[in-house]
Amino acid sequence: RSHDYIYGNEGRKKDAFWQLLNLIFCKLYDEKRRFICAEKGESYRRKFWVGVKEQNTEEGRKAVAARIKGLFEELKNDSVFSEVFDGNESIGLTDKGLAFIAAQLAKYSFLDASVDVKGMAYETIVSNTLKQEAGQFFTPRNIVKAMVEMLNPNESHRVLDPACGSGGFLVMVLDHVRKQIAKDVFPDLDGPLLEEKYNSVEVNERVRQYAEKGIFGFDFDPDLKKAARMNMVMSGDGHANIFHVNALAYPNWEHPE
């Protein structure tokens, strides 16, 4: 709905995808700030929200736009998110469009959503935008899942996807290892009680450490490298080691990364 709105009402056919991702990341950052501040004992007031009447007045839309654009500038300087953004990105939507999409996204919790749901939604948008024009296609998610389960990676394994696309395999590996870590940290729990701990501080920290030393992705397409980094952030890790590299040029890579 959001993507169609930008595409159809904002006249931004070329960068509708990136504009939508910028707003998704503002929402994610807003959710993460709650946890970060809670750890430090600080209070945090949400900024990614739209009041019932704000969408209907010019002043209300301006207030929403100011809140969310401020949030976007904040996140570009954050240590995790700065690895995803170059720093010169901006939210280029009209105040009306921004308020409409923010209202759509504000209904949901991205951090609490399962990796499967987020991955499927993300890849649907990415595949429609970045891949099919170039004759590239995603590995179906059920096959990715089966392959990762057969591989059965754990915290001691390093995993490289040399043509990672938007990061579907890497995200699935991260999710697989996250479940193992959660079971290790909370051995007495199982079922829904264990699932509730998947995003706990202790589990998140170990997942982040694992991703930093154990997960690698290459892609020849610089846009897909950026999309994969974003996907990894959505999965709760950070940016991992995703590089713009032609894997087929090994061992004489000439790319600066």
Tab-separated table of C-alpha atoms in Angstrom, residues 29-47 74 78 201:
chain	number	residue	atom	x	y	z
A	29	TYR	CA	15.303	3.180	14.815
A	30	ASP	CA	12.455	4.617	16.884
A	31	GLU	CA	11.675	1.130	18.222
A	32	LYS	CA	15.341	0.366	18.953
A	33	ARG	CA	15.800	3.653	20.817
A	34	ARG	CA	13.242	2.459	23.363
A	35	PHE	CA	15.476	-0.492	24.283
A	36	ILE	CA	18.728	1.473	24.163
A	37	CYS	CA	17.358	4.151	26.495
A	38	ALA	CA	15.790	1.540	28.799
A	39	GLU	CA	19.211	-0.093	29.240
A	40	LYS	CA	20.674	3.256	30.266
A	41	GLY	CA	17.766	3.996	32.583
A	42	GLU	CA	16.646	6.923	30.428
A	43	SER	CA	13.123	7.605	29.232
A	44	TYR	CA	12.419	7.867	25.515
A	45	ARG	CA	9.376	9.398	23.896
A	46	ARG	CA	8.389	7.856	20.586
A	47	LYS	CA	8.675	10.103	17.554
A	74	GLU	CA	19.561	11.245	13.954
A	78	ASP	CA	23.972	6.320	14.679
A	201	VAL	CA	19.289	-7.859	25.436
